[in-house]
mmCIF file of C-alpha atoms and ligand atoms in Angstrom:
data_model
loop_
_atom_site.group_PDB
_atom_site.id
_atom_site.type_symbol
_atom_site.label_atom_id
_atom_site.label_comp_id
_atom_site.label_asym_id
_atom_site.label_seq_id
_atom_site.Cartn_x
_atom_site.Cartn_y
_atom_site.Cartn_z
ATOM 1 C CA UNK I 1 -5.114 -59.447 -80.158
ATOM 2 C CA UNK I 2 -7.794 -57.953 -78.399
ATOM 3 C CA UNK I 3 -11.165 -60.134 -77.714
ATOM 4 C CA UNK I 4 -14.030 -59.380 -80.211
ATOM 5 C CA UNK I 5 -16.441 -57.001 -78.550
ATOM 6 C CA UNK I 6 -19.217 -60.228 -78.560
ATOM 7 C CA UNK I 7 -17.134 -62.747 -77.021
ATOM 8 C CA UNK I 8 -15.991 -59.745 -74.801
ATOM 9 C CA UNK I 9 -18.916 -58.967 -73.796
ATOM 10 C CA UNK I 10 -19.810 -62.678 -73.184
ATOM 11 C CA UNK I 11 -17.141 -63.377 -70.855
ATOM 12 C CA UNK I 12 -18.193 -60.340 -68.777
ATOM 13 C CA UNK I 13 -21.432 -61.981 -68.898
ATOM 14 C CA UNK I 14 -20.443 -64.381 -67.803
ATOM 15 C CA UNK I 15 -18.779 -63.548 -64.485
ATOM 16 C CA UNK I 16 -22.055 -61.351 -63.467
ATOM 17 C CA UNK I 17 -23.591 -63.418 -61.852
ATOM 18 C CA UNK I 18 -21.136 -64.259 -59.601
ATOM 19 C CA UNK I 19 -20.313 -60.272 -58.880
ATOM 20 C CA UNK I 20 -16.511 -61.122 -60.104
ATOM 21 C CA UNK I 21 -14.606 -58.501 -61.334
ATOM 22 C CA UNK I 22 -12.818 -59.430 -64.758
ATOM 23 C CA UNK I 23 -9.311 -59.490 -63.122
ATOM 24 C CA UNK I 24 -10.428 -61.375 -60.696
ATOM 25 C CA UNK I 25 -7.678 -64.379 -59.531
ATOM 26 C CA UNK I 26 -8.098 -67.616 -61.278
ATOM 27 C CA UNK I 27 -7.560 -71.159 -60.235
ATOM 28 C CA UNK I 28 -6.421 -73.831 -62.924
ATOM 29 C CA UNK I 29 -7.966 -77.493 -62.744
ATOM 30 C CA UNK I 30 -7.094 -80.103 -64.252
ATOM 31 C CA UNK I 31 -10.338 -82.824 -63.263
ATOM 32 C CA UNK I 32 -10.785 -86.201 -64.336
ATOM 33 C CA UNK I 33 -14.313 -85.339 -62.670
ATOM 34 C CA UNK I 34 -17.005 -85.011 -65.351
ATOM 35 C CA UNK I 35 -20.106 -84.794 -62.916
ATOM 36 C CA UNK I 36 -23.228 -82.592 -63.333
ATOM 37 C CA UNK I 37 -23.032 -81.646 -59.486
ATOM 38 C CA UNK I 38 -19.305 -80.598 -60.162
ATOM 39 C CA UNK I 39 -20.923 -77.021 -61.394
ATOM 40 C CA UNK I 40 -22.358 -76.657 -58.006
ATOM 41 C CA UNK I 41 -19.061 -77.614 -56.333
ATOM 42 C CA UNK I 42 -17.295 -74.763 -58.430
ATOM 43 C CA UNK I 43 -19.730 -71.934 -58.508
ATOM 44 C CA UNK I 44 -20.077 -72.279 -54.511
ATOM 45 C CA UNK I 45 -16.076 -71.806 -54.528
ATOM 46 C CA UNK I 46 -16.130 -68.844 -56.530
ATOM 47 C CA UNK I 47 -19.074 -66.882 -54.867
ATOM 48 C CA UNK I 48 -17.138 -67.470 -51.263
ATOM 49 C CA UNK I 49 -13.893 -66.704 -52.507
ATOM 50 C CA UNK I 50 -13.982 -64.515 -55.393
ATOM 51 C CA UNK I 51 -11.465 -67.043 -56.879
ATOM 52 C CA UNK I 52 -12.502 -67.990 -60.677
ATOM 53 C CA UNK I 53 -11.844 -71.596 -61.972
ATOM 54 C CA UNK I 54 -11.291 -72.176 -65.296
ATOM 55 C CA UNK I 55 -10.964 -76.307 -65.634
ATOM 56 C CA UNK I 56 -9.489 -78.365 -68.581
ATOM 57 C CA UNK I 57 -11.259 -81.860 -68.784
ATOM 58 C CA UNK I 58 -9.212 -85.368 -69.059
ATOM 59 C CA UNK I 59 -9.071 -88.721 -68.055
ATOM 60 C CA UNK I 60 -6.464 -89.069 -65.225
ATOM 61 C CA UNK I 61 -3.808 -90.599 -68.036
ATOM 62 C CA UNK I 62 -4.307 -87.312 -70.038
ATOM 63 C CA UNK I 63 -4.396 -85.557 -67.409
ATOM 64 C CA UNK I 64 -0.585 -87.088 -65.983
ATOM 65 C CA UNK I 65 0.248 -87.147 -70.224
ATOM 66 C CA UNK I 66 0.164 -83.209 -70.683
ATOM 67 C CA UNK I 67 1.526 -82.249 -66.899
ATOM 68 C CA UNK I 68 4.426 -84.068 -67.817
ATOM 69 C CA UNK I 69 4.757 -82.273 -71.159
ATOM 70 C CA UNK I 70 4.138 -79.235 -69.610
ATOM 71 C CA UNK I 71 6.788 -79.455 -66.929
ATOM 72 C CA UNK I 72 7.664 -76.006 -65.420
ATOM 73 C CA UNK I 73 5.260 -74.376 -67.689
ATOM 74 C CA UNK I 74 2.231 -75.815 -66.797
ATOM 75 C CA UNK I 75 -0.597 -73.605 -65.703
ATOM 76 C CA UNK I 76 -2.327 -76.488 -63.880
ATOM 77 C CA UNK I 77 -2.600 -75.085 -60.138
ATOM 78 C CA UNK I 78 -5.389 -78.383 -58.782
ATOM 79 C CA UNK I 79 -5.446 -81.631 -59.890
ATOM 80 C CA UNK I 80 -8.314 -83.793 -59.264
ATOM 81 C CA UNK I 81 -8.049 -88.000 -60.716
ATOM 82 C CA UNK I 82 -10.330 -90.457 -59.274
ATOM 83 C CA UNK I 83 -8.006 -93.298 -58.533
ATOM 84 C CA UNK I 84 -5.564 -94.000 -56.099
ATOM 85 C CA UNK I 85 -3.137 -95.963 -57.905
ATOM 86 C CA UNK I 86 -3.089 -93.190 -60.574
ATOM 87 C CA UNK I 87 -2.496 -90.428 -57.678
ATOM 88 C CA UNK I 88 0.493 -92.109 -56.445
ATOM 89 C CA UNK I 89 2.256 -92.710 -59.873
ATOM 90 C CA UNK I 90 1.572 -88.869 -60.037
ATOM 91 C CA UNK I 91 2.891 -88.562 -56.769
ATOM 92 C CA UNK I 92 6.164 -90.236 -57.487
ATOM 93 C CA UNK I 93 6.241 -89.132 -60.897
ATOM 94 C CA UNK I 94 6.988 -85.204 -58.903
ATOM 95 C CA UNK I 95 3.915 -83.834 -60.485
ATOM 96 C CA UNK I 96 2.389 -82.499 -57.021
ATOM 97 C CA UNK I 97 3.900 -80.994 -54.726
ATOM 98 C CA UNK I 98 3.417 -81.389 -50.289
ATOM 99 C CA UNK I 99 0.676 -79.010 -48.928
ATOM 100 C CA UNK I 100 0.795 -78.179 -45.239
ATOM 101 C CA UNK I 101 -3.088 -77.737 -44.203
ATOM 102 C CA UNK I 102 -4.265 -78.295 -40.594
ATOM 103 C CA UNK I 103 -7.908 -78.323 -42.074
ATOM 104 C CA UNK I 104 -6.992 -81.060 -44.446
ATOM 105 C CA UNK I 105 -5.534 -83.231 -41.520
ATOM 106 C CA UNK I 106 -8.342 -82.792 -39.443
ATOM 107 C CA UNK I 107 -10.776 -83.749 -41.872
ATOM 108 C CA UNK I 108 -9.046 -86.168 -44.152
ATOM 109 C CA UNK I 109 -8.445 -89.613 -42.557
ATOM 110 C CA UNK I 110 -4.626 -90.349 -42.091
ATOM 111 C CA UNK I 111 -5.468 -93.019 -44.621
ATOM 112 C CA UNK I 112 -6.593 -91.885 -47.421
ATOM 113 C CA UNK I 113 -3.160 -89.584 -47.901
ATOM 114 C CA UNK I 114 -0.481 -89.539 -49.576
ATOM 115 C CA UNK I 115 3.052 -89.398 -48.893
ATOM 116 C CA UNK I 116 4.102 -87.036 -46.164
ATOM 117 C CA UNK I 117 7.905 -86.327 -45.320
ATOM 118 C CA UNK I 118 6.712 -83.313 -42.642
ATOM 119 C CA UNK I 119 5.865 -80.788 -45.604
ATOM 120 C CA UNK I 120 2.660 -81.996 -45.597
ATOM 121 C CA UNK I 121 0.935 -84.734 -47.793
ATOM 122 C CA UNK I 122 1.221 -84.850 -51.561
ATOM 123 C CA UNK I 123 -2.113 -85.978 -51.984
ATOM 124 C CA UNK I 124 -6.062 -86.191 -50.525
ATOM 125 C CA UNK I 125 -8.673 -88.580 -51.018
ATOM 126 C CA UNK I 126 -12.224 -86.716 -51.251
ATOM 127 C CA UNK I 127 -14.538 -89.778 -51.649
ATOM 128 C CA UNK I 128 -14.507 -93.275 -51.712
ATOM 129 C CA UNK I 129 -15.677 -96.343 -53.117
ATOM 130 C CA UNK I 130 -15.862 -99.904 -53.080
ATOM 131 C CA UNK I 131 -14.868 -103.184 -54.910
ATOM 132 C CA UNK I 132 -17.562 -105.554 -54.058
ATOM 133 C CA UNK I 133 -18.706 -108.511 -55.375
ATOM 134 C CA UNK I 134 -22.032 -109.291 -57.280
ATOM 135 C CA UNK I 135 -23.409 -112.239 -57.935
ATOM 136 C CA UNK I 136 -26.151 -114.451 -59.736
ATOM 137 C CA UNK I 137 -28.638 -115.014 -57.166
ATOM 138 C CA UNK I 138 -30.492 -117.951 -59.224
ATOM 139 C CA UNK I 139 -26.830 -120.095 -59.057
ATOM 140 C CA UNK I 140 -24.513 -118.716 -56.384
ATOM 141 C CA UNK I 141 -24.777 -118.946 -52.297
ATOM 142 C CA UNK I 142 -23.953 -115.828 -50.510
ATOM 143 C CA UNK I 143 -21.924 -117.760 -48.568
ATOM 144 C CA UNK I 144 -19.864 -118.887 -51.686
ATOM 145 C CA UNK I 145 -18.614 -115.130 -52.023
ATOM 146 C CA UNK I 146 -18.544 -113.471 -48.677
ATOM 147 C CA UNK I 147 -14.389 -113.001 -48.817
ATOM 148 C CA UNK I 148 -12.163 -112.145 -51.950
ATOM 149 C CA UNK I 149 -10.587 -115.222 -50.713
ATOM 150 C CA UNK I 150 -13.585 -116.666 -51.654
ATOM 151 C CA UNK I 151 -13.120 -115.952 -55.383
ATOM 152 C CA UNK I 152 -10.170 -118.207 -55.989
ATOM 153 C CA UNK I 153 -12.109 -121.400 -54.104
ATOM 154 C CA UNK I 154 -12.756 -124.328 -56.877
ATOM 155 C CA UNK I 155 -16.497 -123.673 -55.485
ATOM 156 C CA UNK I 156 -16.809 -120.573 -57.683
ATOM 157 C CA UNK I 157 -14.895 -122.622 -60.715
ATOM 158 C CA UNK I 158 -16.026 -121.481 -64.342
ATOM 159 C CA UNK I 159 -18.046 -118.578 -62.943
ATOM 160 C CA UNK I 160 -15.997 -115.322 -62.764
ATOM 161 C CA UNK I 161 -15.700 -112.128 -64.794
ATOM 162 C CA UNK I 162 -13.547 -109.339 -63.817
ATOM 163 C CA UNK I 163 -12.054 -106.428 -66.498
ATOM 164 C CA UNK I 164 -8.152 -106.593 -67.474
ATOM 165 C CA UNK I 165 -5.898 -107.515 -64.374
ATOM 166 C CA UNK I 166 -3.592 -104.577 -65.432
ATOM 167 C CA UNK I 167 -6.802 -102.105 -65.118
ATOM 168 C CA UNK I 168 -6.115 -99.526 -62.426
ATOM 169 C CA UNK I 169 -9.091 -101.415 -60.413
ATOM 170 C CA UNK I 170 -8.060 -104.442 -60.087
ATOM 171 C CA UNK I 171 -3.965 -103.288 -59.883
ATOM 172 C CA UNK I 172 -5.528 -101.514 -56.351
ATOM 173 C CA UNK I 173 -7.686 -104.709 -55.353
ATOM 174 C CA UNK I 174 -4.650 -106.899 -55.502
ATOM 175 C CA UNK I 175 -2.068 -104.493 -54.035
ATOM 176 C CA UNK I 176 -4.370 -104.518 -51.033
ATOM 177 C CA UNK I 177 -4.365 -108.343 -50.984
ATOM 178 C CA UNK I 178 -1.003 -108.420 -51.250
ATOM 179 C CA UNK I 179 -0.721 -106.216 -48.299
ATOM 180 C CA UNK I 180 -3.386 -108.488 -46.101
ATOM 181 C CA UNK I 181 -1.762 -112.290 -47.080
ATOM 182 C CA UNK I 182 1.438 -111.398 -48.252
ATOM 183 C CA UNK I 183 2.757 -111.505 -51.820
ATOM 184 C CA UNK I 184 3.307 -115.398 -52.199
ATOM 185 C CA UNK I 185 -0.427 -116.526 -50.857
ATOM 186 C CA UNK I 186 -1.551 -113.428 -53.136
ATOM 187 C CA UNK I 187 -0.328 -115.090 -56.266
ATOM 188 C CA UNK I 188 -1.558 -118.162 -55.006
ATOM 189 C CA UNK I 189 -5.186 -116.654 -54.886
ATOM 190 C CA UNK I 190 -4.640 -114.856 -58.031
ATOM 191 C CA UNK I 191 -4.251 -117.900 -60.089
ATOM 192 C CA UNK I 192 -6.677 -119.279 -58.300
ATOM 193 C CA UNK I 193 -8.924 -116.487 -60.172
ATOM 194 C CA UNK I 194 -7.624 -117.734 -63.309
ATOM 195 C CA UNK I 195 -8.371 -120.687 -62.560
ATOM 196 C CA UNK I 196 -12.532 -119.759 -61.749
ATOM 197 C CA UNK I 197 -12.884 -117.535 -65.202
ATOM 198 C CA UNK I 198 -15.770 -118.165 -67.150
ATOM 199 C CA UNK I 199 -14.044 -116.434 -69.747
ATOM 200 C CA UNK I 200 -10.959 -114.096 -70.578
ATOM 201 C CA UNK I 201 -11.349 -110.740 -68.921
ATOM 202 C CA UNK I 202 -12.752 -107.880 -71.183
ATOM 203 C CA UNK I 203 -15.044 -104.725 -70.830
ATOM 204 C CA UNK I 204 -15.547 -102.477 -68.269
ATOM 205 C CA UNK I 205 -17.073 -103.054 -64.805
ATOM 206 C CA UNK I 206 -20.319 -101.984 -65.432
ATOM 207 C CA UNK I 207 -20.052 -104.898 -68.264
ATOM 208 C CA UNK I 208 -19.217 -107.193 -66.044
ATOM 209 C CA UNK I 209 -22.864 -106.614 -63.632
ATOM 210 C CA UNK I 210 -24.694 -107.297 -67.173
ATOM 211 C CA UNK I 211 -22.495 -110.627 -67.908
ATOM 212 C CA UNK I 212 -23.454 -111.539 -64.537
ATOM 213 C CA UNK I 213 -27.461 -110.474 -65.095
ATOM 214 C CA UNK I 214 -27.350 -112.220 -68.821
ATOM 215 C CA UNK I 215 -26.163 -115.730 -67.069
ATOM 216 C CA UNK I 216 -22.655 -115.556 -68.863
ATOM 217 C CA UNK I 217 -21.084 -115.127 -65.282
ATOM 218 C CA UNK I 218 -22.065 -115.916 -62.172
ATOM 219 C CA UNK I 219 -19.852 -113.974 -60.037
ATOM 220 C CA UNK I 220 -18.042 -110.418 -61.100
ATOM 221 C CA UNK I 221 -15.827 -107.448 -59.409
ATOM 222 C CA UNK I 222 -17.234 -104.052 -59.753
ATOM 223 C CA UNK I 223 -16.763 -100.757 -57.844
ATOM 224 C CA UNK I 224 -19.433 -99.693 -55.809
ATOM 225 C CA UNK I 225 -20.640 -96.379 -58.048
ATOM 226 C CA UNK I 226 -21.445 -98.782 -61.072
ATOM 227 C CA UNK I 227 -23.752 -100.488 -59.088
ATOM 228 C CA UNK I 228 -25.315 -97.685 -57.690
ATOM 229 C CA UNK I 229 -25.727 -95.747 -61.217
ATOM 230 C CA UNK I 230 -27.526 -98.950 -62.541
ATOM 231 C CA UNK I 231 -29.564 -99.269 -59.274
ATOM 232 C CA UNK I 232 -30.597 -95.422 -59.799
ATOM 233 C CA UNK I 233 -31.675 -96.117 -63.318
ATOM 234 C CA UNK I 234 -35.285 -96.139 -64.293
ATOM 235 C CA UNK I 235 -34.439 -97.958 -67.682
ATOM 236 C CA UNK I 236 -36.141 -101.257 -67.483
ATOM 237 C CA UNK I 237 -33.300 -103.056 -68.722
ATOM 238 C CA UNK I 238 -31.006 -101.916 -65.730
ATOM 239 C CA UNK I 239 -34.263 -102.772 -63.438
ATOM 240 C CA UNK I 240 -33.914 -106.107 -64.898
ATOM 241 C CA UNK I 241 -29.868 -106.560 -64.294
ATOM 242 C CA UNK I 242 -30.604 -104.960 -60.499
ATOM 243 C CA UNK I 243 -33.203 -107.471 -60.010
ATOM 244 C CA UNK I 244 -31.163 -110.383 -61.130
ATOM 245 C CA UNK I 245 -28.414 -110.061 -59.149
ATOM 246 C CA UNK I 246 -26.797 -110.005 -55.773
ATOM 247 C CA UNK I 247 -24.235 -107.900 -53.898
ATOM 248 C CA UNK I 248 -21.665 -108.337 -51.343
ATOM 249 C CA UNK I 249 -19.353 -105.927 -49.279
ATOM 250 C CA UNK I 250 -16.578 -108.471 -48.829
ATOM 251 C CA UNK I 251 -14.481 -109.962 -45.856
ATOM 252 C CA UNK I 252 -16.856 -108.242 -43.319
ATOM 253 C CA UNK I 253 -15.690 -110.365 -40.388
ATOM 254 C CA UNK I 254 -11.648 -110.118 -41.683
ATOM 255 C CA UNK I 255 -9.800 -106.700 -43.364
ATOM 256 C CA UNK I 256 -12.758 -105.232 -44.529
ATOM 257 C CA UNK I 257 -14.376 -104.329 -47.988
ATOM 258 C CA UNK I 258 -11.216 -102.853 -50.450
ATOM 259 C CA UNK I 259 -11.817 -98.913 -50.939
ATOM 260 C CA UNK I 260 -10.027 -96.612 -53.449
ATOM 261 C CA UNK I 261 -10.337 -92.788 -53.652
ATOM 262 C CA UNK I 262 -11.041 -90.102 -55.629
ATOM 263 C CA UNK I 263 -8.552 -87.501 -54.713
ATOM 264 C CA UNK I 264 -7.086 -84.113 -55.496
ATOM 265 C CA UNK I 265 -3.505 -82.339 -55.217
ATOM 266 C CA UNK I 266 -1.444 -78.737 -55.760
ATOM 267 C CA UNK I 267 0.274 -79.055 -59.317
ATOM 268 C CA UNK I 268 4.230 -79.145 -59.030
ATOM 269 C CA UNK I 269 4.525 -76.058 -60.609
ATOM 270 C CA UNK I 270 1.498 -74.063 -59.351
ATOM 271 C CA UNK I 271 1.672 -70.174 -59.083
ATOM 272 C CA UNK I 272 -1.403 -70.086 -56.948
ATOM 273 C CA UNK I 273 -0.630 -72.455 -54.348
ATOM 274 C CA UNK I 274 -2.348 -70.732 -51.623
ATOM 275 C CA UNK I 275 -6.022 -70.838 -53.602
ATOM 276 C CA UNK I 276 -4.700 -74.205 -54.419
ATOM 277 C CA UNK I 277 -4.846 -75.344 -50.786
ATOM 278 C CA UNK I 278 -8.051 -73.419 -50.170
ATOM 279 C CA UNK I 279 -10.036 -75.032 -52.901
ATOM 280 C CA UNK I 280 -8.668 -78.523 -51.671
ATOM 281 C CA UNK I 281 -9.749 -77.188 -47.882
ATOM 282 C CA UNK I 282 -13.302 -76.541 -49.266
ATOM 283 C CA UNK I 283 -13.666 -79.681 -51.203
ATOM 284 C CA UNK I 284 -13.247 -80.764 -47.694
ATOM 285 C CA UNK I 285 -16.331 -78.729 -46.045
ATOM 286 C CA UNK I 286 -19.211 -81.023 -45.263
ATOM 287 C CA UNK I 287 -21.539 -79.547 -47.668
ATOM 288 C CA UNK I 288 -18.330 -79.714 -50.757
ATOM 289 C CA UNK I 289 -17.802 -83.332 -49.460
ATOM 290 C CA UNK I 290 -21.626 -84.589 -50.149
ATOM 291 C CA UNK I 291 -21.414 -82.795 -53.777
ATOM 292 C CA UNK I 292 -18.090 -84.340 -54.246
ATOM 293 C CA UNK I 293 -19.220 -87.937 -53.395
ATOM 294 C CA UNK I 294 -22.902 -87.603 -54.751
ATOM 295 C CA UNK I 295 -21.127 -86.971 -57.761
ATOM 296 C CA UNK I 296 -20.187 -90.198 -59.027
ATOM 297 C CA UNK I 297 -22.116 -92.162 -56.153
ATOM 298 C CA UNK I 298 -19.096 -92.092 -53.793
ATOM 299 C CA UNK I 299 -18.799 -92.015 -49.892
ATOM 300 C CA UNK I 300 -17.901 -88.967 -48.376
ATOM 301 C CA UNK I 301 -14.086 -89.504 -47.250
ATOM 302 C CA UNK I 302 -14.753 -86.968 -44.258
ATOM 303 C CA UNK I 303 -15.638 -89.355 -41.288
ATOM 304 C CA UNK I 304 -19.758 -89.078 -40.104
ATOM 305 C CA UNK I 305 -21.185 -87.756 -43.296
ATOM 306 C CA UNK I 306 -23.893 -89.866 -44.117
ATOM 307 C CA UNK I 307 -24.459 -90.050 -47.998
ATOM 308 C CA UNK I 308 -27.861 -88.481 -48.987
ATOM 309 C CA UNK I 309 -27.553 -90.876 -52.217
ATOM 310 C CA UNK I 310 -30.343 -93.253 -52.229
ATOM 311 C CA UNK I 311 -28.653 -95.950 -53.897
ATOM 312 C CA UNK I 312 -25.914 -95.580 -51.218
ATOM 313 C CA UNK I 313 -28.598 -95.643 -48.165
ATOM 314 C CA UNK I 314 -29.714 -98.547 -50.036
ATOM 315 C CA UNK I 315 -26.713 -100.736 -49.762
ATOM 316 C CA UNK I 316 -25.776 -99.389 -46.123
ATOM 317 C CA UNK I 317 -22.884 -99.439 -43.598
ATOM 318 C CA UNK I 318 -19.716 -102.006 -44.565
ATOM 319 C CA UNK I 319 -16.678 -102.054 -42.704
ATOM 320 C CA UNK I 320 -13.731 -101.173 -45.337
ATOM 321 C CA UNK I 321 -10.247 -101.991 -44.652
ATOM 322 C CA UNK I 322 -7.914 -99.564 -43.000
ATOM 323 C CA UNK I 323 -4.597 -100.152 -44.856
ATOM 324 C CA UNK I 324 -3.157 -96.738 -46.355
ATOM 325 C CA UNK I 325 -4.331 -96.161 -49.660
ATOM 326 C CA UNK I 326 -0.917 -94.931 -50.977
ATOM 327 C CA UNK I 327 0.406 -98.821 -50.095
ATOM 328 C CA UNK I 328 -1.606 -100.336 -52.845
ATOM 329 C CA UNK I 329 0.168 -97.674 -54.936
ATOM 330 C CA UNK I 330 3.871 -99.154 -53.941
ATOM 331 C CA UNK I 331 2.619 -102.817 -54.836
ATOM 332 C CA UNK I 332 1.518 -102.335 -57.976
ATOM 333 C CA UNK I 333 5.037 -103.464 -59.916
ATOM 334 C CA UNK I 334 4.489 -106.384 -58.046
ATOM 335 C CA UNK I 335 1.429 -107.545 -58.674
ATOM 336 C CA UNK I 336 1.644 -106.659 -62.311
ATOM 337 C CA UNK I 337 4.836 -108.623 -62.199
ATOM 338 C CA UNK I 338 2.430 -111.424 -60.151
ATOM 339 C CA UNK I 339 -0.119 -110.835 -63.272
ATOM 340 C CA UNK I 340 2.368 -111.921 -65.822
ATOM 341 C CA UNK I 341 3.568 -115.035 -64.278
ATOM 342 C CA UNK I 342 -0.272 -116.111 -63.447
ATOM 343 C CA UNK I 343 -1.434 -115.634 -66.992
ATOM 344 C CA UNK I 344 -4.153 -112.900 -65.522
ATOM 345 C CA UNK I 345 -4.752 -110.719 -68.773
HETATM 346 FE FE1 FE B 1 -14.563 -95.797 -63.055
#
């Protein structure tokens, strides 16, 4: 059926702007990014490249949900999740496939990649960010919470909050301690976590900040972007929780602080897997990299971009650890398995 002259008329209206043709190419997302500067991101794309995007919205387990449903007939030509754990079940689950790019290995650390056989890596990180550890300044020592160690000592006993073990989050936090100690002092330290709760794990990180502000905790997990939303808040409520409360980049003088990723790949079945690979190149670009991270209040993941975030500037240079991201991936049967016998819920 042909398009109603209005909504015909609209489209062409829409592309304008941008000096597209109405045949011109067009690149399928699939994002798990819902961010206001993401417009910015695409429109720059398009006006360089002449490439259109047309995106379909998700969470990253929606998103993995209908690629698999898809299969061969999927349309999806980028997909962009923001976690790494969820990138390599993707990975492994054959939804992407390698892409060769000499851009993307100069600008993406060897790190923050996934797996590459010589065909090129099946995934990218594009920004970063960190698990750190806040903490009630009225009733806890910084000293008391400088390593993730830390968290399992009977010093911090009855005073932690975290979100579900089995969340993504903290699947990736372990997995990387497994990787630093080794699985059986892991599940040591993981009990020992038990152990410290001031109360069975629930909500979301952000939740856990305000347990911590409200007195209910005195010590919580949260990645570093929750943090830096509340700290950019002019709510006076959020002022309050900011004000309350302490922060820590852990094990500064050992591993370094854990970072995950937000990331993107070429869809398995892709028909446009060159402007695939270019619109992962630019996302690479320094001035794509600063939208990318700004974003959600992420770190650039190209090395010497400094964040123009405030709330970023504001809690400075850490040292993060170095392990490859796509490890914490492989460990997370174990540590769920670790989860289980611990009684972490
Ligand atoms: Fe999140």
């Amino acid at each position: 059926m042909p398009l109603p002259k209005t909504l015909f008329a609209l489209a062409l209206a829409a592309l304008a702007p941008l000096g597209l043709a109405q045949n011109a190419p067009v690149l399928n997302i699939y994002s798990a990014r819902h961010y206001q500067t993401d417009e910015a991101l695409y429109s720059n794309f398009t006006k360089a490249t002449g490439v259109r995007i047309q995106r379909v919205d998700a969470d990253d387990a929606g998103i993995l949900a209908r690629l698999r449903a898809e299969g061969s007939a999927s349309p999806a030509d980028v997909i962009l999740l923001v976690d790494a754990a969820r990138l390599w079940r993707a990975e492994v689950d054959g939804l992407f496939q390698p892409v060769k790019s000499p851009v993307l290995d100069k600008r993406i650390p060897a790190q923050l990649r996934g797996k590459d056989e010589g065909a090129g890596a099946q995934w990218f990180g594009f920004s970063t960010r960190a698990r750190v550890v806040v903490y009630d300044k009225t009733k806890v020592q910084t000293a008391d919470v400088e390593t993730y160690e830390k968290l399992a000592d009977p010093v911090n006993k009855g005073r932690l909050c975290t979100r579900s073990g089995s969340h993504p989050y903290n699947l990736s936090l372990f997995g990387a301690v497994v990787e630093h100690l080794g699985p059986a002092p892991a599940e040591a330290w993981l009990k020992g976590l038990v152990d410290n709760m001031a109360r069975p794990p629930k909500g979301g990180d952000t939740d856990q900040i305000k347990a911590v502000a409200a007195g209910e905790c005195a010590v919580a997990l949260t990645n570093s972007y929750y943090l830096a939303r509340l700290m950019r808040s002019d709510a006076p409520a959020d002022r309050q929780v900011v004000e309350r409360i302490g922060v820590v980049f852990p094990n500064q003088k050992t591993w370094g602080t854990h970072v995950n990723i937000a990331g993107g790949a070429v869809a398995r079945h892709s028909k446009n897997v060159q402007a695939a690979r270019q619109f992962l190149e630019y996302l690479s670009s320094d001035d794509a990299q600063i939208y990318f991270a700004n974003g959600n209040n992420e770190w650039p993941a190209v090395a010497g971009l400094k964040p123009t975030n405030p709330a970023l500037q504001r809690m400075g240079d850490f040292k993060a650890e170095t392990i490859p991201v796509s490890v914490i991936g492989m460990n997370q049967v174990k540590v769920q398995q670790m989860l289980d016998r611990v009684g972490y819920r």
